[in-house]
Short mmCIF file of C-alpha atoms in Angstrom, two decimals:
data_model
loop_
_atom_site.label_atom_id
_atom_site.label_comp_id
_atom_site.label_asym_id
_atom_site.label_seq_id
_atom_site.Cartn_x
_atom_site.Cartn_y
_atom_site.Cartn_z
CA UNK A 1381 -0.08 -0.04 0.12
CA UNK A 1382 1.35 3.31 -1.11
CA UNK A 1383 0.47 6.26 1.12
CA UNK A 1384 0.59 8.65 -1.78
CA UNK A 1385 -0.21 6.03 -4.58
CA UNK A 1386 -1.53 8.33 -7.07
CA UNK A 1387 1.47 10.79 -7.11
CA UNK A 1388 3.85 7.61 -6.78
CA UNK A 1389 2.23 5.93 -9.78
CA UNK A 1390 2.87 9.08 -12.02
CA UNK A 1391 6.24 9.19 -10.58
CA UNK A 1392 6.89 5.74 -11.63
CA UNK A 1393 5.71 6.52 -15.06
CA UNK A 1394 8.21 9.39 -15.08
CA UNK A 1395 11.10 7.23 -14.24
CA UNK A 1396 10.69 5.23 -17.54
CA UNK A 1397 10.39 8.28 -19.60
CA UNK A 1398 12.77 10.98 -18.12
CA UNK A 1399 15.48 12.42 -20.16
CA UNK A 1400 18.18 14.76 -18.97
CA UNK A 1401 18.10 17.86 -21.05
CA UNK A 1402 20.84 19.72 -18.97
CA UNK A 1403 23.34 19.13 -16.30
CA UNK A 1404 25.86 21.84 -14.89
CA UNK A 1405 27.04 22.88 -11.40
CA UNK A 1406 24.30 21.14 -9.59
CA UNK A 1407 21.59 22.48 -11.97
CA UNK A 1408 19.69 20.05 -13.97
CA UNK A 1409 16.53 20.06 -16.37
CA UNK A 1410 14.64 16.86 -16.94
CA UNK A 1411 11.91 16.21 -19.63
CA UNK A 1412 9.55 14.31 -17.50
CA UNK A 1413 6.42 13.70 -19.65
CA UNK A 1414 3.49 14.20 -17.43
CA UNK A 1415 4.97 17.17 -15.50
CA UNK A 1416 6.73 18.67 -18.47
CA UNK A 1417 10.11 19.91 -18.00
CA UNK A 1418 11.49 20.10 -14.37
CA UNK A 1419 14.09 22.58 -13.04
CA UNK A 1420 16.29 20.82 -10.41
CA UNK A 1421 19.01 22.30 -8.18
CA UNK A 1422 20.97 20.36 -5.75
CA UNK A 1423 18.85 17.12 -6.36
CA UNK A 1424 15.85 19.27 -5.16
CA UNK A 1425 12.92 19.67 -7.85
CA UNK A 1426 12.02 23.48 -7.83
CA UNK A 1427 9.26 23.44 -10.22
CA UNK A 1428 7.84 22.00 -13.36
CA UNK A 1429 6.24 23.32 -16.49
CA UNK A 1430 2.70 22.49 -15.07
CA UNK A 1431 3.29 24.04 -11.57
CA UNK A 1432 5.43 27.16 -12.92
CA UNK A 1433 2.33 29.42 -12.91
CA UNK A 1434 1.09 28.21 -9.72
CA UNK A 1435 4.52 29.09 -8.06
CA UNK A 1436 5.81 32.03 -9.76
CA UNK A 1437 2.49 34.01 -10.31
CA UNK A 1438 1.79 33.76 -6.67
CA UNK A 1439 5.28 34.78 -5.79
CA UNK A 1440 5.46 37.59 -8.16
CA UNK A 1441 1.80 39.04 -8.21
CA UNK A 1442 1.05 38.79 -4.66
CA UNK A 1443 3.99 41.15 -3.84
CA UNK A 1444 3.27 43.27 -7.09
CA UNK A 1445 -0.46 43.69 -6.36
CA UNK A 1446 0.15 44.34 -2.40
CA UNK A 1447 2.12 47.51 -3.20
CA UNK A 1448 0.50 50.62 -4.62
CA UNK A 1449 2.83 51.71 -7.42
CA UNK A 1450 5.93 49.16 -7.61
CA UNK A 1451 8.43 50.14 -10.11
CA UNK A 1452 11.82 48.89 -8.87
CA UNK A 1453 12.12 45.17 -8.05
CA UNK A 1454 15.10 42.89 -7.14
CA UNK A 1455 14.96 39.25 -7.63
CA UNK A 1456 17.52 37.33 -5.46
CA UNK A 1457 18.23 33.89 -7.18
CA UNK A 1458 16.24 34.99 -10.13
CA UNK A 1459 18.45 33.57 -12.80
CA UNK A 1460 16.22 30.96 -14.01
CA UNK A 1461 14.20 33.84 -15.24
CA UNK A 1462 10.49 32.36 -14.11
CA UNK A 1463 9.85 35.19 -11.63
CA UNK A 1464 11.17 37.71 -14.10
CA UNK A 1465 8.74 36.45 -16.82
CA UNK A 1466 5.94 37.14 -14.52
CA UNK A 1467 7.05 40.63 -13.34
CA UNK A 1468 7.37 41.72 -16.86
CA UNK A 1469 3.58 41.40 -17.13
CA UNK A 1470 3.49 44.64 -15.32
CA UNK A 1471 4.69 47.35 -17.70
CA UNK A 1472 6.11 50.00 -15.39
CA UNK A 1473 8.96 48.22 -13.97
CA UNK A 1474 12.72 47.67 -13.73
CA UNK A 1475 14.15 44.59 -12.53
CA UNK A 1476 17.44 43.62 -10.90
CA UNK A 1477 18.33 40.03 -10.69
CA UNK A 1478 21.32 38.58 -8.74
CA UNK A 1479 22.03 34.99 -9.28
CA UNK A 1480 24.93 32.92 -7.58
CA UNK A 1481 24.84 30.15 -10.14
CA UNK A 1482 25.35 30.98 -13.76
CA UNK A 1483 24.39 27.66 -14.72
CA UNK A 1484 20.79 28.65 -13.75
CA UNK A 1485 20.70 31.21 -16.71
CA UNK A 1486 21.82 28.58 -18.98
CA UNK A 1487 19.10 25.92 -17.82
CA UNK A 1488 16.54 28.75 -18.27
CA UNK A 1489 17.15 28.24 -22.03
CA UNK A 1490 15.61 24.80 -21.99
CA UNK A 1491 12.22 26.44 -21.09
CA UNK A 1492 12.28 28.40 -24.22
CA UNK A 1493 10.67 31.73 -22.72
CA UNK A 1494 12.40 32.35 -19.35
CA UNK A 1495 15.69 33.24 -20.97
CA UNK A 1496 13.94 35.66 -23.05
CA UNK A 1497 12.78 37.43 -20.06
CA UNK A 1498 16.17 37.84 -18.90
CA UNK A 1499 17.15 39.51 -21.90
CA UNK A 1500 14.33 42.14 -21.61
CA UNK A 1501 15.45 45.77 -21.69
CA UNK A 1502 14.08 46.24 -18.36
CA UNK A 1503 16.13 43.64 -16.73
CA UNK A 1504 19.58 43.90 -15.46
CA UNK A 1505 21.15 40.40 -14.43
CA UNK A 1506 24.26 40.17 -12.29
CA UNK A 1507 26.18 36.83 -11.65
CA UNK A 1508 27.62 36.97 -8.19
CA UNK A 1509 27.54 36.53 -4.51
CA UNK A 1510 24.02 37.26 -3.21
CA UNK A 1511 24.87 38.62 0.24
CA UNK A 1512 27.76 40.80 -1.15
CA UNK A 1513 25.20 42.17 -3.82
CA UNK A 1514 22.70 43.03 -0.97
CA UNK A 1515 25.66 44.60 1.08
CA UNK A 1516 26.57 46.90 -1.60
CA UNK A 1517 23.10 47.95 -2.85
CA UNK A 1518 22.20 51.37 -1.93
CA UNK A 1519 19.52 52.41 0.64
CA UNK A 1520 15.95 52.48 -0.72
CA UNK A 1521 16.80 51.13 -4.03
CA UNK A 1522 13.73 48.87 -4.36
CA UNK A 1523 9.99 48.87 -3.91
CA UNK A 1524 9.88 45.05 -3.85
CA UNK A 1525 12.56 42.22 -3.04
CA UNK A 1526 11.55 38.78 -4.10
CA UNK A 1527 13.89 35.99 -2.64
CA UNK A 1528 13.30 32.93 -4.98
CA UNK A 1529 15.23 30.57 -2.86
CA UNK A 1530 15.49 26.84 -3.56
CA UNK A 1531 17.36 26.33 -0.24
CA UNK A 1532 15.08 27.56 2.52
CA UNK A 1533 18.00 27.90 4.96
CA UNK A 1534 20.85 29.60 3.20
CA UNK A 1535 19.56 33.23 3.38
CA UNK A 1536 17.66 33.00 6.71
CA UNK A 1537 19.63 35.13 9.06
CA UNK A 1538 19.25 38.58 10.59
CA UNK A 1539 21.98 40.21 8.63
CA UNK A 1540 20.35 39.46 5.34
CA UNK A 1541 16.90 40.63 6.51
CA UNK A 1542 18.52 43.70 7.61
CA UNK A 1543 20.08 44.34 4.23
CA UNK A 1544 16.76 43.85 2.61
CA UNK A 1545 15.16 46.16 4.98
CA UNK A 1546 17.82 48.80 4.24
CA UNK A 1547 17.59 48.53 0.57
CA UNK A 1548 13.83 48.78 0.30
CA UNK A 1549 11.90 51.94 0.18
CA UNK A 1550 9.97 53.04 3.26
CA UNK A 1551 6.80 51.51 1.78
CA UNK A 1552 8.68 48.41 0.46
CA UNK A 1553 8.11 44.62 0.89
CA UNK A 1554 9.79 41.37 0.57
CA UNK A 1555 8.36 37.97 -0.27
CA UNK A 1556 10.30 34.65 0.10
CA UNK A 1557 10.08 30.84 0.36
CA UNK A 1558 9.10 29.44 3.68
CA UNK A 1559 9.25 25.87 4.89
CA UNK A 1560 6.30 23.69 4.69
CA UNK A 1561 3.70 24.33 7.56
CA UNK A 1562 2.87 20.53 7.09
CA UNK A 1563 6.31 19.02 7.24
CA UNK A 1564 8.71 21.63 8.73
CA UNK A 1565 6.99 23.91 11.02
CA UNK A 1566 10.10 24.76 12.78
CA UNK A 1567 11.61 25.94 9.55
CA UNK A 1568 8.60 27.92 8.73
CA UNK A 1569 8.74 29.73 12.20
CA UNK A 1570 12.41 30.59 11.55
CA UNK A 1571 11.57 32.43 8.43
CA UNK A 1572 8.86 34.37 9.95
CA UNK A 1573 10.93 35.27 13.01
CA UNK A 1574 13.69 36.53 10.76
CA UNK A 1575 11.14 38.99 9.08
CA UNK A 1576 9.61 39.81 12.24
CA UNK A 1577 12.93 41.38 13.37
CA UNK A 1578 12.60 43.87 10.53
CA UNK A 1579 9.15 44.22 9.28
CA UNK A 1580 5.92 45.65 10.67
CA UNK A 1581 3.64 43.16 8.80
CA UNK A 1582 4.71 39.45 8.54
CA UNK A 1583 2.25 36.85 7.07
CA UNK A 1584 2.76 33.67 5.44
CA UNK A 1585 0.70 32.49 2.26
CA UNK A 1586 0.38 29.19 0.43
CA UNK A 1587 0.68 27.92 -3.09
CA UNK A 1588 0.45 24.51 -4.71
CA UNK A 1589 3.25 22.49 -6.15
CA UNK A 1590 3.21 19.41 -8.21
CA UNK A 1591 6.82 18.30 -7.59
CA UNK A 1592 7.82 19.56 -3.87
CA UNK A 1593 6.87 18.14 -0.65
CA UNK A 1594 3.33 17.45 0.07
CA UNK A 1595 1.60 19.55 -2.54
CA UNK A 1596 0.97 22.63 -0.38
CA UNK A 1597 3.90 24.93 -0.16
CA UNK A 1598 4.43 28.32 1.54
CA UNK A 1599 5.86 31.76 1.04
CA UNK A 1600 6.23 34.54 3.62
CA UNK A 1601 5.78 38.27 3.18
CA UNK A 1602 7.24 41.10 5.02
CA UNK A 1603 5.99 44.63 4.60
CA UNK A 1604 6.71 48.11 6.07
CA UNK A 1605 3.53 49.64 5.00
CA UNK A 1606 1.15 47.83 2.72
CA UNK A 1607 -1.12 45.19 4.02
CA UNK A 1608 -1.31 42.18 1.63
CA UNK A 1609 -5.17 41.46 2.07
CA UNK A 1610 -6.37 45.05 2.94
CA UNK A 1611 -4.30 47.01 0.27
CA UNK A 1612 -4.60 44.45 -2.69
CA UNK A 1613 -4.83 46.52 -5.84
CA UNK A 1614 -7.82 44.67 -7.34
CA UNK A 1615 -7.54 46.44 -10.78
CA UNK A 1616 -3.97 45.28 -11.23
CA UNK A 1617 -4.83 41.82 -9.69
CA UNK A 1618 -7.55 41.15 -11.98
CA UNK A 1619 -7.06 43.17 -15.34
CA UNK A 1620 -3.41 42.59 -15.92
CA UNK A 1621 -3.08 40.59 -19.14
CA UNK A 1622 -1.53 36.97 -19.04
CA UNK A 1623 -2.34 35.51 -15.60
CA UNK A 1624 -3.41 31.86 -15.84
CA UNK A 1625 -3.31 31.16 -11.94
CA UNK A 1626 -3.18 34.34 -9.92
CA UNK A 1627 -6.37 36.66 -9.31
CA UNK A 1628 -7.59 38.82 -6.49
CA UNK A 1629 -9.75 35.92 -5.13
CA UNK A 1630 -6.75 33.63 -4.80
CA UNK A 1631 -4.39 36.43 -3.62
CA UNK A 1632 -6.71 36.94 -0.45
CA UNK A 1633 -7.42 33.20 -0.07
CA UNK A 1634 -3.96 32.11 0.00
CA UNK A 1635 -3.33 34.03 3.21
CA UNK A 1636 -6.07 32.11 5.16
CA UNK A 1637 -4.78 29.99 7.78
CA UNK A 1638 -6.32 27.03 9.44
CA UNK A 1639 -7.45 27.41 13.25
CA UNK A 1640 -4.69 25.29 14.88
CA UNK A 1641 -1.90 26.63 12.55
CA UNK A 1642 -2.73 30.14 13.52
CA UNK A 1643 -2.44 29.25 17.12
CA UNK A 1644 0.94 27.71 16.29
CA UNK A 1645 2.08 30.84 14.47
CA UNK A 1646 0.39 33.78 16.39
CA UNK A 1647 3.51 34.90 17.95
CA UNK A 1648 5.22 35.13 14.78
CA UNK A 1649 2.41 36.69 12.41
CA UNK A 1650 2.13 40.37 12.48
CA UNK A 1651 -0.87 41.51 10.66
CA UNK B 805 15.68 12.16 -9.00
CA UNK B 806 12.47 11.86 -7.50
CA UNK B 807 9.83 14.27 -8.62
CA UNK B 808 8.17 14.13 -5.10
CA UNK B 809 11.31 13.25 -3.14
CA UNK B 810 10.19 14.67 0.10
CA UNK B 811 7.03 12.67 0.15
CA UNK B 812 8.57 9.73 -1.35
CA UNK B 813 11.21 9.89 1.35
CA UNK B 814 8.51 9.81 4.11
CA UNK B 815 6.70 7.08 2.41
CA UNK B 816 9.84 4.84 2.03
CA UNK B 817 10.29 5.23 5.93
CA UNK B 818 6.72 4.26 6.39
CA UNK B 819 7.26 1.02 4.63
CA UNK B 820 9.57 -0.05 7.12
CA UNK B 821 7.40 0.67 10.26
CA UNK B 822 3.88 -0.19 8.78
CA UNK B 823 1.72 -2.40 10.64
CA UNK B 824 -1.73 -3.61 9.73
CA UNK B 825 -4.39 -3.15 12.42
CA UNK B 826 -7.26 -4.27 10.54
CA UNK B 827 -8.34 -6.00 7.24
CA UNK B 828 -11.68 -7.13 6.10
CA UNK B 829 -13.99 -6.70 3.05
CA UNK B 830 -11.48 -4.53 1.45
CA UNK B 831 -11.09 -2.19 4.47
CA UNK B 832 -7.82 -1.88 5.95
CA UNK B 833 -6.36 0.30 8.64
CA UNK B 834 -2.39 0.77 8.81
CA UNK B 835 -0.42 2.22 11.53
CA UNK B 836 2.10 4.26 9.61
CA UNK B 837 4.27 6.19 12.17
CA UNK B 838 4.62 9.54 10.62
CA UNK B 839 1.04 9.75 9.09
CA UNK B 840 -0.66 8.01 12.22
CA UNK B 841 -3.28 5.52 11.42
CA UNK B 842 -4.48 5.19 7.89
CA UNK B 843 -8.02 4.25 6.53
CA UNK B 844 -7.77 2.40 3.25
CA UNK B 845 -10.43 0.93 1.05
CA UNK B 846 -10.00 -1.01 -1.99
CA UNK B 847 -6.24 -0.14 -1.97
CA UNK B 848 -7.09 3.75 -1.71
CA UNK B 849 -5.79 5.62 1.06
CA UNK B 850 -8.82 7.75 2.31
CA UNK B 851 -7.25 9.69 5.16
CA UNK B 852 -4.86 9.42 7.94
CA UNK B 853 -4.89 10.80 11.52
CA UNK B 854 -2.79 13.87 10.61
CA UNK B 855 -5.15 15.06 7.77
CA UNK B 856 -8.40 13.82 9.13
CA UNK B 857 -9.27 17.31 10.42
CA UNK B 858 -8.14 18.80 7.08
CA UNK B 859 -10.63 16.71 5.11
CA UNK B 860 -13.59 16.03 7.70
CA UNK B 861 -13.72 19.61 9.18
CA UNK B 862 -13.95 21.16 5.72
CA UNK B 863 -16.52 18.55 4.56
CA UNK B 864 -18.87 18.81 7.49
CA UNK B 865 -18.52 22.48 8.61
CA UNK B 866 -18.56 23.97 5.08
CA UNK B 867 -22.00 22.47 4.68
CA UNK B 868 -23.25 23.09 8.32
CA UNK B 869 -22.01 26.80 8.20
CA UNK B 870 -23.43 27.58 4.80
CA UNK B 871 -26.93 26.74 6.01
CA UNK B 872 -28.99 28.85 8.37
CA UNK B 873 -30.30 26.21 10.70
CA UNK B 874 -29.27 22.88 9.74
CA UNK B 875 -30.95 20.05 11.99
CA UNK B 876 -31.41 16.88 9.87
CA UNK B 877 -28.23 15.48 8.25
CA UNK B 878 -27.62 12.45 6.08
CA UNK B 879 -24.21 11.01 5.77
CA UNK B 880 -23.89 8.61 2.84
CA UNK B 881 -20.88 6.25 3.20
CA UNK B 882 -20.42 7.65 6.74
CA UNK B 883 -19.73 4.24 8.47
CA UNK B 884 -16.27 5.15 9.62
CA UNK B 885 -17.59 7.87 11.72
CA UNK B 886 -15.21 10.60 10.97
CA UNK B 887 -17.74 13.12 9.42
CA UNK B 888 -20.17 12.33 12.18
CA UNK B 889 -17.71 13.13 14.91
CA UNK B 890 -17.27 16.60 13.13
CA UNK B 891 -21.07 16.97 12.90
CA UNK B 892 -21.76 16.41 16.66
CA UNK B 893 -19.77 19.34 17.37
CA UNK B 894 -23.12 21.18 16.52
CA UNK B 895 -25.61 20.37 19.37
CA UNK B 896 -29.04 20.94 17.60
CA UNK B 897 -28.74 18.11 15.09
CA UNK B 898 -29.73 14.52 14.28
CA UNK B 899 -27.80 12.34 11.97
CA UNK B 900 -28.68 9.59 9.85
CA UNK B 901 -25.86 7.25 8.54
CA UNK B 902 -26.10 5.06 5.56
CA UNK B 903 -23.13 2.71 5.01
CA UNK B 904 -22.81 -0.15 2.55
CA UNK B 905 -19.70 -1.94 4.10
CA UNK B 906 -20.25 -3.02 7.79
CA UNK B 907 -16.45 -3.51 8.08
CA UNK B 908 -16.18 0.35 7.77
CA UNK B 909 -17.80 0.42 11.18
CA UNK B 910 -15.40 -2.18 12.59
CA UNK B 911 -12.45 -0.33 11.23
CA UNK B 912 -13.56 2.94 12.81
CA UNK B 913 -12.63 1.23 16.07
CA UNK B 914 -9.11 1.36 15.45
CA UNK B 915 -9.22 5.29 15.58
CA UNK B 916 -10.53 5.14 19.15
CA UNK B 917 -13.13 8.05 18.84
CA UNK B 918 -15.01 7.80 15.54
CA UNK B 919 -16.73 4.62 16.76
CA UNK B 920 -18.14 6.55 19.90
CA UNK B 921 -19.54 9.10 17.41
CA UNK B 922 -21.63 6.53 15.64
CA UNK B 923 -23.07 5.44 19.24
CA UNK B 924 -24.21 8.92 19.93
CA UNK B 925 -27.89 9.05 20.84
CA UNK B 926 -28.17 11.81 18.06
CA UNK B 927 -27.08 9.32 15.46
CA UNK B 928 -28.80 6.51 13.59
CA UNK B 929 -26.70 4.09 11.57
CA UNK B 930 -27.95 1.94 8.70
CA UNK B 931 -25.89 -0.81 7.03
CA UNK B 932 -27.37 -1.34 3.43
CA UNK B 933 -27.62 -0.27 -0.05
CA UNK B 934 -27.00 3.36 -0.40
CA UNK B 935 -29.01 3.96 -3.54
CA UNK B 936 -31.94 1.78 -2.02
CA UNK B 937 -31.67 3.99 1.04
CA UNK B 938 -31.98 7.22 -0.95
CA UNK B 939 -34.83 5.82 -3.03
CA UNK B 940 -36.87 4.83 0.19
CA UNK B 941 -36.14 8.06 2.10
CA UNK B 942 -39.07 10.51 2.33
CA UNK B 943 -39.29 13.92 0.62
CA UNK B 944 -37.60 16.80 2.25
CA UNK B 945 -36.16 14.52 5.21
CA UNK B 946 -32.82 16.36 5.49
CA UNK B 947 -31.44 19.84 5.57
CA UNK B 948 -28.05 18.63 4.50
CA UNK B 949 -26.71 15.47 2.66
CA UNK B 950 -23.01 14.64 2.80
CA UNK B 951 -21.72 12.18 0.43
CA UNK B 952 -18.35 10.84 1.87
CA UNK B 953 -17.32 8.74 -1.13
CA UNK B 954 -14.00 7.11 -1.42
CA UNK B 955 -14.98 6.10 -5.03
CA UNK B 956 -15.47 9.10 -6.82
CA UNK B 957 -17.34 7.38 -9.54
CA UNK B 958 -19.91 5.07 -8.09
CA UNK B 959 -22.56 7.65 -7.20
CA UNK B 960 -22.12 10.04 -10.03
CA UNK B 961 -25.41 9.67 -11.79
CA UNK B 962 -28.37 11.56 -12.50
CA UNK B 963 -30.73 9.21 -10.80
CA UNK B 964 -28.75 9.60 -7.43
CA UNK B 965 -28.59 13.33 -7.56
CA UNK B 966 -32.29 13.53 -8.18
CA UNK B 967 -33.04 11.48 -5.09
CA UNK B 968 -30.77 13.74 -3.18
CA UNK B 969 -32.64 16.73 -4.46
CA UNK B 970 -36.05 15.03 -3.41
CA UNK B 971 -34.94 14.27 0.07
CA UNK B 972 -33.58 17.58 0.79
CA UNK B 973 -35.69 20.50 2.20
CA UNK B 974 -36.37 23.38 0.03
CA UNK B 975 -33.30 25.14 1.42
CA UNK B 976 -31.10 21.99 1.58
CA UNK B 977 -27.74 21.45 0.24
CA UNK B 978 -25.31 18.56 -0.53
CA UNK B 979 -21.53 18.14 -0.41
CA UNK B 980 -19.42 15.52 -1.99
CA UNK B 981 -16.13 14.38 -3.17
CA UNK B 982 -15.08 15.60 -6.58
CA UNK B 983 -12.07 14.27 -8.64
CA UNK B 984 -8.69 16.37 -8.52
CA UNK B 985 -8.64 19.48 -10.76
CA UNK B 986 -4.95 18.91 -11.23
CA UNK B 987 -5.04 15.19 -12.20
CA UNK B 988 -8.56 14.49 -13.41
CA UNK B 989 -10.34 17.56 -14.62
CA UNK B 990 -12.70 15.36 -16.69
CA UNK B 991 -13.83 13.41 -13.49
CA UNK B 992 -14.21 16.78 -11.80
CA UNK B 993 -16.43 18.40 -14.33
CA UNK B 994 -18.68 15.14 -14.40
CA UNK B 995 -19.39 15.77 -10.56
CA UNK B 996 -20.19 19.40 -11.22
CA UNK B 997 -22.50 18.58 -14.19
CA UNK B 998 -24.40 16.08 -12.19
CA UNK B 999 -25.04 18.66 -9.44
CA UNK B 1000 -25.84 21.20 -12.05
CA UNK B 1001 -28.86 18.99 -13.18
CA UNK B 1002 -30.67 19.47 -9.76
CA UNK B 1003 -29.11 22.55 -7.94
CA UNK B 1004 -29.31 26.24 -8.36
CA UNK B 1005 -25.80 26.91 -6.84
CA UNK B 1006 -22.97 24.52 -7.85
CA UNK B 1007 -19.39 25.36 -6.50
CA UNK B 1008 -16.05 23.25 -5.89
CA UNK B 1009 -13.92 23.81 -2.98
CA UNK B 1010 -10.60 22.65 -2.03
CA UNK B 1011 -9.00 20.78 0.99
CA UNK B 1012 -5.41 19.35 1.69
CA UNK B 1013 -4.74 15.85 1.99
CA UNK B 1014 -1.44 14.11 3.04
CA UNK B 1015 -2.19 10.71 1.64
CA UNK B 1016 -4.29 11.40 -1.36
CA UNK B 1017 -3.24 12.37 -5.00
CA UNK B 1018 -1.38 15.46 -5.20
CA UNK B 1019 -1.95 17.01 -1.94
CA UNK B 1020 -4.70 19.26 -3.09
CA UNK B 1021 -8.12 17.75 -2.95
CA UNK B 1022 -11.70 18.75 -4.04
CA UNK B 1023 -15.23 18.58 -2.71
CA UNK B 1024 -18.16 20.02 -4.70
CA UNK B 1025 -21.36 21.72 -3.12
CA UNK B 1026 -24.97 21.79 -4.70
CA UNK B 1027 -27.32 24.32 -3.04
CA UNK B 1028 -31.15 25.12 -3.56
CA UNK B 1029 -30.95 28.35 -1.59
CA UNK B 1030 -28.02 29.25 0.66
CA UNK B 1031 -24.82 30.56 -1.09
CA UNK B 1032 -21.71 29.22 0.48
CA UNK B 1033 -19.60 32.30 0.42
CA UNK B 1034 -22.35 34.92 0.82
CA UNK B 1035 -24.38 33.12 3.42
CA UNK B 1036 -21.49 31.77 5.70
CA UNK B 1037 -22.65 31.68 9.35
CA UNK B 1038 -19.75 33.62 11.09
CA UNK B 1039 -20.90 32.88 14.55
CA UNK B 1040 -21.31 29.14 14.08
CA UNK B 1041 -18.09 28.91 11.84
CA UNK B 1042 -15.84 30.63 14.31
CA UNK B 1043 -17.33 30.25 17.77
CA UNK B 1044 -18.26 26.48 17.61
CA UNK B 1045 -15.93 24.53 19.92
CA UNK B 1046 -13.42 22.00 18.83
CA UNK B 1047 -12.36 23.09 15.39
CA UNK B 1048 -8.65 22.58 14.64
CA UNK B 1049 -8.68 23.43 10.83
CA UNK B 1050 -11.99 25.05 9.86
CA UNK B 1051 -12.72 28.54 10.35
CA UNK B 1052 -14.58 31.31 8.51
CA UNK B 1053 -11.39 32.45 6.64
CA UNK B 1054 -10.82 28.91 5.53
CA UNK B 1055 -14.43 28.45 4.43
CA UNK B 1056 -14.43 31.46 2.09
CA UNK B 1057 -10.75 30.95 0.96
CA UNK B 1058 -11.36 27.17 -0.11
CA UNK B 1059 -13.81 28.46 -2.81
CA UNK B 1060 -11.31 30.73 -4.56
CA UNK B 1061 -10.33 29.30 -8.05
CA UNK B 1062 -7.43 30.19 -10.02
CA UNK B 1063 -7.91 32.18 -13.19
CA UNK B 1064 -7.30 29.39 -15.73
CA UNK B 1065 -9.28 26.76 -13.62
CA UNK B 1066 -12.42 29.09 -13.69
CA UNK B 1067 -12.47 29.47 -17.24
CA UNK B 1068 -12.28 25.60 -17.76
CA UNK B 1069 -15.06 25.20 -15.32
CA UNK B 1070 -17.39 28.34 -15.84
CA UNK B 1071 -19.97 26.41 -17.87
CA UNK B 1072 -20.41 23.91 -14.76
CA UNK B 1073 -20.30 26.39 -11.91
CA UNK B 1074 -23.37 28.16 -10.83
CA UNK B 1075 -22.70 30.83 -8.22
#
């Protein structure tokens, strides 16, 4: 008896058809059949073609539509281009990308669209050390910082959050991956605690993944001014072209917390 | 590389510790360690102790809190007692259960609480044929019908929905499992279409599962009068004792549909 027999059956099928399209510096792209192409870093599946919208629309547009007039965005670990492709659906924007692994930019070419997003005139890509980049960035350079981390642990410390706070404008906000509430509540709390040191509003929000642990995944938002459910820009959320997953209903819904989860997190949440 | 490596790693561990506590007539209970006890029917995991609240609170209380004054409830395939245990958190209620497999009632004893729910004075359990029971039930006997199906296909026909319509009061509503929007959209549409033949309001809503396909699972609601997001009874939703997962925020949030999903389903949804 398989606990997740449906998923496992699909995965078994994938084993027989998978093909490796790319491999370099710990970054891999597989063609999986059912799930489409899958981006993998350090043996961890980040996303597949089928759930890319579920992850990247939620990550990008929740931030963009919680802010009144976002113009300057930094994407940390954005070298795969998927978040950038979403951000470019908003016209009035400039995007800086810092990426620690140049192979991620190469891997993006396998998906056939994300690499073009990185080449857009509104986008500036830097390959280098993430923490050094944050340290050198000027005060109040960005309206939004998006931390697109595959490794939930590597940026989770007070120094990085202090830099993010410093380089954000006075109404700026940050969004980032947070560990699973179902499978790693301790890691989830650590992310919220790190945000809580620097930001007035701290709230987790969920998205669905087909290739990561347990289906339900979590991001966290830290904000200096705008409230993500009270200040959602309905016009931008519902009238921007090109959304397949995100809308204003989903925006608000993804912040709803189960009763027991809220009780476990209430000392970490600021809303 | 495993597509769902986190889940699969956990499942692998379970294989080494699993113990079969019950087996009869296609019903099994396993003690899995990480997921707690798991109820299985016909080789399909229905729920585990860890996600029972995620499934049964959503199934029971979404119906109960969408209705103004629910008193008489029928649970089809309710012999495991898990939905009944949730319904009993509402005091003014009588519950009929129809169960086609007597072994399900025996299996409930493994969980140590669901069997006691079935023995409550407000509960009347009938072991027998589901469709015959529905056919013999009187007009307007129930405020709510809950169809707790493990097999999404077996009740999905117009005749059964017509019976459910007939035995519901003029403000009655029904909730039932619907196939996955991610993995079986055709099956999902069939459930909505069957409800649409009989009910004025037809809306799908999601819940999380740790042991079923893909994490994200779906129910569907059919209603003659009350609207599940406009008419939610906030007092009952937020002030009833004993909820660990459900609350009024979650109630509304679970009905939010992604943009592309809504477009795929808009001819089936009535809201």
